XYZ file of C-alpha atoms in Angstrom:
129
model
C 32.456 -34.197 31.791
C 33.633 -33.163 28.323
C 35.720 -36.332 27.961
C 32.691 -38.468 28.888
C 30.700 -36.683 26.209
C 33.348 -37.569 23.609
C 33.516 -41.166 24.875
C 29.744 -41.426 24.634
C 29.700 -40.297 21.015
C 32.627 -42.451 19.970
C 31.169 -45.529 21.660
C 27.676 -45.136 20.173
C 28.738 -43.246 17.086
C 26.450 -44.882 14.504
C 23.172 -44.583 16.395
C 23.963 -41.162 17.849
C 24.844 -39.861 14.403
C 21.559 -41.211 13.041
C 19.619 -39.501 15.834
C 21.382 -36.195 15.211
C 20.731 -36.444 11.467
C 17.062 -37.189 12.192
C 16.871 -34.164 14.497
C 18.519 -31.833 11.992
C 16.494 -32.945 8.964
C 13.217 -32.972 10.894
C 13.934 -29.491 12.253
C 14.736 -28.206 8.768
C 11.530 -29.728 7.399
C 9.587 -28.040 10.208
C 11.144 -24.699 9.332
C 10.594 -25.119 5.608
C 7.137 -26.776 5.598
C 5.501 -25.239 8.693
C 2.787 -23.514 6.648
C 1.894 -26.710 4.748
C 0.496 -30.112 5.631
C 3.781 -31.878 4.825
C 5.325 -31.850 8.313
C 3.754 -35.050 9.620
C 4.283 -37.160 6.457
C 7.919 -36.058 6.268
C 8.415 -36.850 9.957
C 6.872 -40.301 9.529
C 9.126 -40.982 6.531
C 12.220 -39.790 8.417
C 11.332 -41.875 11.460
C 10.710 -44.925 9.256
C 14.110 -44.528 7.631
C 15.739 -44.156 11.051
C 13.993 -47.305 12.302
C 15.100 -49.262 9.225
C 18.776 -48.305 9.379
C 19.187 -48.141 13.156
C 20.988 -51.005 14.851
C 18.845 -50.674 17.969
C 16.852 -53.669 19.171
C 13.235 -53.992 18.082
C 11.969 -53.275 21.612
C 13.890 -49.968 21.653
C 12.447 -49.018 18.271
C 8.914 -49.822 19.438
C 9.534 -47.865 22.616
C 10.544 -44.801 20.585
C 7.411 -44.959 18.428
C 5.077 -45.553 21.388
C 6.725 -42.776 23.380
C 6.323 -40.345 20.474
C 2.654 -41.257 19.966
C 1.731 -41.093 23.655
C 3.718 -37.884 24.220
C 2.131 -36.254 21.158
C -1.421 -37.217 22.064
C -1.072 -36.224 25.708
C 0.564 -32.908 24.883
C -1.934 -32.028 22.155
C -4.816 -32.809 24.517
C -3.251 -30.705 27.263
C -2.538 -27.773 24.947
C -6.017 -27.986 23.457
C -7.517 -27.968 26.941
C -5.404 -24.983 27.993
C -6.298 -23.055 24.838
C -10.003 -23.920 24.811
C -10.990 -23.634 28.447
C -9.089 -20.636 29.747
C -10.953 -17.369 30.185
C -7.759 -15.435 29.534
C -5.993 -16.666 26.381
C -2.663 -18.056 27.537
C -1.600 -19.698 24.312
C -2.636 -19.079 20.711
C -1.289 -20.405 17.405
C -1.471 -18.678 14.026
C -2.432 -21.798 12.112
C -4.463 -24.152 14.326
C -5.757 -27.384 12.793
C -7.492 -29.495 15.440
C -8.919 -28.008 18.630
C -6.831 -24.863 18.211
C -3.565 -26.839 18.015
C -1.496 -27.032 14.801
C -0.563 -30.499 13.576
C 3.057 -29.521 12.899
C 3.540 -29.821 16.663
C 3.483 -33.612 16.258
C 6.689 -33.314 14.229
C 8.196 -31.024 16.838
C 7.300 -33.522 19.548
C 9.395 -36.180 17.782
C 12.382 -33.844 18.087
C 11.666 -33.482 21.796
C 11.395 -37.246 22.303
C 14.636 -37.924 20.373
C 16.411 -35.209 22.372
C 15.201 -36.696 25.644
C 16.407 -40.143 24.562
C 19.843 -38.757 23.659
C 20.133 -37.011 27.031
C 18.927 -40.140 28.845
C 21.425 -42.350 26.981
C 24.222 -39.920 27.793
C 23.425 -39.810 31.504
C 23.095 -43.599 31.675
C 26.505 -43.833 30.002
C 28.006 -41.236 32.370
C 26.678 -42.925 35.483
C 27.902 -46.356 34.395
C 31.511 -45.152 34.018
């Protein structure tokens, strides 16, 4: 399993490195700017840079953006519903923006989507070998 992991990263080194850099920088910006309104603009800029320098096909780039948007909207709606309509508070944020959900979560959701794509790519690579 470990050797397949190394093969995966050496085969797709450029794109995997870009994804890891995106994850690290976006996570650091979340940590540093969580109390400000800069998280989403920074995430959009980072994603734009990734899309410009990535060697992925256009359909894969569109798929990433659509997945992020749909995942973010669905998750924010679900969290807002859980927070707003429960008699017993199950979930509460310190700095809610819209419907009791903080907007910095949208940046965190990009990290989740990128992580899922990396795991999916790895398992597709592992199964094909």
